[in-house]
Coordinates of C-alpha atoms in Angstrom, one line a residue:
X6 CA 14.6 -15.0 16.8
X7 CA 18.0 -13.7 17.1
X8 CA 19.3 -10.7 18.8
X9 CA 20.2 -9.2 15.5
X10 CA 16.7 -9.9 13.8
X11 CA 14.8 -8.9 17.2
X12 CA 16.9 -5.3 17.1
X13 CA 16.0 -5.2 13.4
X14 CA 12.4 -6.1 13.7
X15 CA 11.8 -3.6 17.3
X16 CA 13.3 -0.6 15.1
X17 CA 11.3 -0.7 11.9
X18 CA 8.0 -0.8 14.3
X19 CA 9.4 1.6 16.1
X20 CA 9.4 4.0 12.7
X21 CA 6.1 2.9 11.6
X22 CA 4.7 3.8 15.5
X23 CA 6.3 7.1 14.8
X24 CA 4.3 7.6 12.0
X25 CA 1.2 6.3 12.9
X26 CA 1.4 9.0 15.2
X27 CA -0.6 10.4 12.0
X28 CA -4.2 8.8 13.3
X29 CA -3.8 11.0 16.2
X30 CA -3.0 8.2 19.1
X31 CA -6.2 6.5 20.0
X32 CA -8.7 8.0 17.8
X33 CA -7.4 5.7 14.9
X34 CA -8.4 2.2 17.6
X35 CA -11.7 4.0 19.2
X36 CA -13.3 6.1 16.6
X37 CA -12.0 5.0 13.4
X38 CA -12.3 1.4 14.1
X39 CA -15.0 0.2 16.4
X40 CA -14.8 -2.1 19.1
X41 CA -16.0 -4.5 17.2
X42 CA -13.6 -5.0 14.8
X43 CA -12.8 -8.4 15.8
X44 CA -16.1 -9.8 14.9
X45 CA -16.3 -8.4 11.8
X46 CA -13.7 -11.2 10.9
X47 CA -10.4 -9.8 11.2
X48 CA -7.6 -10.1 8.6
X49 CA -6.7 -12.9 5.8
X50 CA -10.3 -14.6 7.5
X51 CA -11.2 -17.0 4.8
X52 CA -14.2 -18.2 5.9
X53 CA -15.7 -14.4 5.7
X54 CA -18.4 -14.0 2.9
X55 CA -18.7 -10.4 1.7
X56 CA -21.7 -8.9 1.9
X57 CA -24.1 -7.0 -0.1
X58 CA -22.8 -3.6 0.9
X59 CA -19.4 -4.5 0.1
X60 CA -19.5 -7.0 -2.4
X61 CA -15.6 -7.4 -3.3
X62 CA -13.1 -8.4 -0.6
X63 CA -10.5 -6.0 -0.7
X64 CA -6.9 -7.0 -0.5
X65 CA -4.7 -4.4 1.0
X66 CA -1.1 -4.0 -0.5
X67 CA 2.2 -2.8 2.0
X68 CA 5.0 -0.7 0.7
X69 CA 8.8 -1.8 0.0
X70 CA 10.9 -3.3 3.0
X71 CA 7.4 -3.6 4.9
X72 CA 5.2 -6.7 5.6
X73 CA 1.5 -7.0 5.7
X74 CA 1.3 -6.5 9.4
X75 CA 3.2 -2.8 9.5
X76 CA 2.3 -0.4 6.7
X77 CA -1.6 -0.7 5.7
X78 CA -2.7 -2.8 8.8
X79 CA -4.8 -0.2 10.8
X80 CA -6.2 1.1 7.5
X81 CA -7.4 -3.0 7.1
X82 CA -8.7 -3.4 10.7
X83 CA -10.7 -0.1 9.9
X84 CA -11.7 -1.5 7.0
X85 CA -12.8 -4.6 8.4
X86 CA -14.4 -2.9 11.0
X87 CA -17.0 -1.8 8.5
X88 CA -17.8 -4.9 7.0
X89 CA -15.3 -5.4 4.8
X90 CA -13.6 -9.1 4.1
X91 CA -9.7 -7.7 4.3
X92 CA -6.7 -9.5 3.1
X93 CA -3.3 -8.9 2.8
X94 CA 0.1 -10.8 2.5
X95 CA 4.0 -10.0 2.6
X96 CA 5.2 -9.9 -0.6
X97 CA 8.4 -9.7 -2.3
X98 CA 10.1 -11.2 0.8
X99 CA 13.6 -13.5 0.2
X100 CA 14.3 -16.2 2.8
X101 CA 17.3 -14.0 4.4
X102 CA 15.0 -11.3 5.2
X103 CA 11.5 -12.8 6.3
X104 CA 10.9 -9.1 7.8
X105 CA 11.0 -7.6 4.6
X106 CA 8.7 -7.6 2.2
X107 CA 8.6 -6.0 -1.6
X108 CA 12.2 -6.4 -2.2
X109 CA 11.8 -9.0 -5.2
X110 CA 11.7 -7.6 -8.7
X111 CA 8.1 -6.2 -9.6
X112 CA 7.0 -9.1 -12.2
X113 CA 8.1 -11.7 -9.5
X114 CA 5.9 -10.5 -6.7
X115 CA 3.0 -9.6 -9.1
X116 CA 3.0 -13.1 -9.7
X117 CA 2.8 -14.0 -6.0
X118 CA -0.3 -11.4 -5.5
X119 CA -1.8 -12.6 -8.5
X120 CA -2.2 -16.3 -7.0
X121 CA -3.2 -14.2 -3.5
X122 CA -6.2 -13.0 -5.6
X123 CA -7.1 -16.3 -7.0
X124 CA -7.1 -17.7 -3.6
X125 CA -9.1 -15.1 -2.1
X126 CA -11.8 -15.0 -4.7
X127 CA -11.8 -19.2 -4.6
X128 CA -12.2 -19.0 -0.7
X129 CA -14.9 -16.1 -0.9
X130 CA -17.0 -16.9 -4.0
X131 CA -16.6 -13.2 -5.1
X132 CA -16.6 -12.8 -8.9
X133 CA -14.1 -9.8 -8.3
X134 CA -11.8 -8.0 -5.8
X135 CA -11.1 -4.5 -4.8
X136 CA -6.8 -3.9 -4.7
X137 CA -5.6 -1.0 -2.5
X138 CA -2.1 -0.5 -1.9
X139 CA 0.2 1.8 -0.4
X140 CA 3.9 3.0 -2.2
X141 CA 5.3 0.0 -4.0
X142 CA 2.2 -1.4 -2.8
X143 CA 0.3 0.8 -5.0
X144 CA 2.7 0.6 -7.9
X145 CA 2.0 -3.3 -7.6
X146 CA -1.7 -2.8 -7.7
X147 CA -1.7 -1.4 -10.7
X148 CA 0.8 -3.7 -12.5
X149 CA -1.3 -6.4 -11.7
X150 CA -4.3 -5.1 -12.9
X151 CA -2.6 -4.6 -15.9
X152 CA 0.4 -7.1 -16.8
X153 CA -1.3 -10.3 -14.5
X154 CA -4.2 -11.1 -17.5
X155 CA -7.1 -10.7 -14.2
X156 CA -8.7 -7.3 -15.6
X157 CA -12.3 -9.3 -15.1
X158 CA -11.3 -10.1 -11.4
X159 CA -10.6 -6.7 -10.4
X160 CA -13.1 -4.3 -9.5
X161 CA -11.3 -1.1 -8.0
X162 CA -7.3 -0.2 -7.7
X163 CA -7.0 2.3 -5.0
X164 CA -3.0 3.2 -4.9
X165 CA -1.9 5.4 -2.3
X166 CA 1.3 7.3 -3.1
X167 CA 2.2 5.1 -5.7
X168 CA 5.8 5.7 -8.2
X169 CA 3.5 5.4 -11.5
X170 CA 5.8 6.9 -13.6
X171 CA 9.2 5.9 -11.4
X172 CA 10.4 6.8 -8.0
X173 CA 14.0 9.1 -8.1
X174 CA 17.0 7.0 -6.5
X175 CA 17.5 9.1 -3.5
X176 CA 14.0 8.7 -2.8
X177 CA 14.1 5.4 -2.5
X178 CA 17.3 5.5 -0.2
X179 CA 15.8 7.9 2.6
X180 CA 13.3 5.7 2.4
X181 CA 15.3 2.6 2.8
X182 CA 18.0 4.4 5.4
X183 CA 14.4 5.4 7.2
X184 CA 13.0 2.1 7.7
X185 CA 16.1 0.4 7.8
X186 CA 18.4 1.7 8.6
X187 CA 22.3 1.8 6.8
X188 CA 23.3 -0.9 8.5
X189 CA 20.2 -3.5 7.7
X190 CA 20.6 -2.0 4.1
X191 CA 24.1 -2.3 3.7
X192 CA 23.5 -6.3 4.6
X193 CA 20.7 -6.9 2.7
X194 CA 22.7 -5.2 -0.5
X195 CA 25.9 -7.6 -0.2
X196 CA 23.7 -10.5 0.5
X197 CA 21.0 -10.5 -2.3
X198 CA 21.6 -7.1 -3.8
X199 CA 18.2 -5.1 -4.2
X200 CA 16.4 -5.4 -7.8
X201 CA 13.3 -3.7 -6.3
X202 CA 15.8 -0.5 -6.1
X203 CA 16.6 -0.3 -10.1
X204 CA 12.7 -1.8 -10.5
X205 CA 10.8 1.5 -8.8
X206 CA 13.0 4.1 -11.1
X207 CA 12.3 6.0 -13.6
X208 CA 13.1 3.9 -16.3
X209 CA 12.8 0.2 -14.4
X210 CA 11.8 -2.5 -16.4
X211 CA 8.2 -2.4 -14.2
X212 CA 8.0 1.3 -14.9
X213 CA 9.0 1.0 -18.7
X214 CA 6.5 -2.1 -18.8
X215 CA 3.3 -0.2 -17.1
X216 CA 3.8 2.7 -19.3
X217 CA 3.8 1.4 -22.5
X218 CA 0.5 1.9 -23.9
X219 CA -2.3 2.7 -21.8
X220 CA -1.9 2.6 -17.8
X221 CA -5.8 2.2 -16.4
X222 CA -7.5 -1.0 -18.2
X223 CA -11.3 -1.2 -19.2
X224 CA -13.9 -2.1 -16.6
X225 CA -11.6 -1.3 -13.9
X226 CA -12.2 1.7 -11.7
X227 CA -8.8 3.4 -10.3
X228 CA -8.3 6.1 -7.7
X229 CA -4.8 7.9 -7.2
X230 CA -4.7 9.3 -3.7
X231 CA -1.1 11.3 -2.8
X232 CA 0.0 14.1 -0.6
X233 CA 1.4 17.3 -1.7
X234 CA 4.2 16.6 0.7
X235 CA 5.2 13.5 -0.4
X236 CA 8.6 13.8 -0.1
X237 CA 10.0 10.3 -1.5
X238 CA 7.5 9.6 -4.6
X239 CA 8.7 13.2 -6.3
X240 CA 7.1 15.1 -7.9
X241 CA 4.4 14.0 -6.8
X242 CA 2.8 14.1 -9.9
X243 CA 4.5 11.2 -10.8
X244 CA 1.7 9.0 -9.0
X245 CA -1.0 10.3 -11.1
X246 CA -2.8 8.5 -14.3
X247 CA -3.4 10.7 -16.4
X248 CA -6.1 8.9 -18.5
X249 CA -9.5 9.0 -18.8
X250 CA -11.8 7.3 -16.2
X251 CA -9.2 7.5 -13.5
X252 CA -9.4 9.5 -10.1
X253 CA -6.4 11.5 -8.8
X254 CA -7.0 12.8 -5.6
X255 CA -4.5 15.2 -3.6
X256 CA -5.4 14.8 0.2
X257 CA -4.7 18.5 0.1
X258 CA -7.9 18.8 -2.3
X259 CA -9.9 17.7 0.6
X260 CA -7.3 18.8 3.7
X261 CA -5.3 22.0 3.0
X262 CA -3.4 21.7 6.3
X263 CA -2.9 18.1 6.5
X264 CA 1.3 18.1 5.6
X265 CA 1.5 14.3 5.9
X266 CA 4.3 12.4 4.5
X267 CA 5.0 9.3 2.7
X268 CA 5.2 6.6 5.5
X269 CA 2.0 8.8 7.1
X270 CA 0.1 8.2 3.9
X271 CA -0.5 4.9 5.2
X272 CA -1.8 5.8 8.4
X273 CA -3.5 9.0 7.8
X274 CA -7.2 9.5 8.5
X275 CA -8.2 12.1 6.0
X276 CA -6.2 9.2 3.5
X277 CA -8.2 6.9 4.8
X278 CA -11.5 8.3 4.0
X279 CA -10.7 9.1 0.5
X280 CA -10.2 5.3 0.4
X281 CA -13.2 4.0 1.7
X282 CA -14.9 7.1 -0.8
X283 CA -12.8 5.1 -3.5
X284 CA -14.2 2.1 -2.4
X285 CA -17.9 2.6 -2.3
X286 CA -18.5 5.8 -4.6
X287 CA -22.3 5.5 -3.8
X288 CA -21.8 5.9 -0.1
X289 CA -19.5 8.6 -0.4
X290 CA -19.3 11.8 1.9
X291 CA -17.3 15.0 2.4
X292 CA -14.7 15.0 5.3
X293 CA -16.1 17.4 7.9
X294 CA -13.3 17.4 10.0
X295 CA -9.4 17.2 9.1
X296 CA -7.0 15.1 10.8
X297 CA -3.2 16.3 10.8
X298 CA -1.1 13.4 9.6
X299 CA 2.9 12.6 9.9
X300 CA 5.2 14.2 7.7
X301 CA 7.3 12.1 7.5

């Protein structure tokens, strides 16, 4: 690895650590997610046959310029954790920036999730699969339950602070400048440009796509899960489906006082327990007590 990439790659986890500060230090490893996470087979295990209590292996989605090992990975070890057969992959990445995922155009990485899917259900004899995703992540989770022609092999979209309805432009900039940093972005735009950035607008071709006709698809159970705060996916309503059958959730509904942010979406606790409500409805329970997530 080079000095540049090593710089590059020790600064963007250095962000996301900042924001994980969200599942208040330890707790997130020790309470959250037992000790015996690793047993329960870990990440992208193939060989893991889901149970009866969780039926569908769930495969967990990461948000623009992130991978599949820093956005939605301590929400997956919690998950797997309880039993769960997790699964994730880096999207979206071009060969110039293998530390950056979710850059290609919508359609293009729906494609390569789409085949993810396939493979996962192949490996794990599972009739369907639960899709939970976080930002772009979230966005993609319900494109592909829509434009992808896999409705029957999707159980449940969760989509965490997801731009439904389009992102604004200098949304997706702090977020960019955030993770990235100007000059990481400024490269990456004179070397492949960024059709992910016109893709997530208001407008996009995957926005204009997803919207026309009916969002939410039959048989498929969605939940919409965003912060009040959100400061990058704005307004926040813009997440939100609108349609009949599908759950929006404000983590504020459950956690007046929890102010967290976009990037803490993806670590927060009180986020994460509306997903694992999402997830298995019957089991579901009230959070007793309220974590206080990033806000940034």
């Amino acid at each position: 690895m080079t000095t540049r990439r090593w710089d590059f790659a020790m600064a963007r986890g250095t962000k996301r650590w900042l924001a994980a500060i969200g599942l208040a230090g330890a707790l997130a490893l020790s309470a959250a997610v037992p000790a015996q996470a690793a047993a329960a087979g870990g990440n992208n295990d193939f060989a893991c046959r889901p149970g009866a209590a969780h039926p569908n292996p769930v495969v967990l989605l990461h948000g623009t310029f992130a991978t599949y090992y820093e956005d939605l990975n301590f929400l997956q070890a919690d998950l797997a954790a309880r039993g769960y057969c997790t699964f994730s992959l880096t999207y979206g990445a071009y060969p110039q920036f293998p530390f950056v995922g979710g850059l290609k155009p919508v359609a293009e990485s729906s494609l390569e999730i789409k085949d993810f899917v396939e493979r996962v259900r192949a490996a794990t004899g599972a009739a369907k699969v639960d899709v939970v995703g976080h930002s772009e992540g979230g966005l993609q989770s319900i494109y592909l339950a829509k434009m992808q022609g896999i409705q029957s092999e999707i159980g449940k979209v969760v989509a965490i602070a997801p731009p439904t309805h389009g992102a604004n432009a200098s949304g997706l900039l702090t977020l960019a400048y955030t993770l990235l940093g100007k000059s990481t972005w400024d490269t990456i735009v004179k070397t492949i440009g960024l059709p992910i950035f016109a893709d997530e607008l208001d407008g996009g071709a995957a926005i204009v796509a997803l919207n026309t006709g009916p969002v939410a698809q039959p048989g498929i159970d969605y939940t919409v899960i965003t912060s009040r705060y959100d400061e990058l996916v704005t307004p926040t309503e813009t997440s939100f489906i609108r349609e009949p059958g599908v759950h929006n959730r404000y983590v504020q509904d459950s956690c007046p006082f929890d102010p967290v942010g976009h990037i803490g979406e993806a670590y927060d606790l009180n986020v994460w327990h509306l997903v694992r409500n999402a997830l298995d409805p019957a089991h579901a329970t009230p959070i007793k007590v309220c974590a206080v997530g990033s806000p940034g």
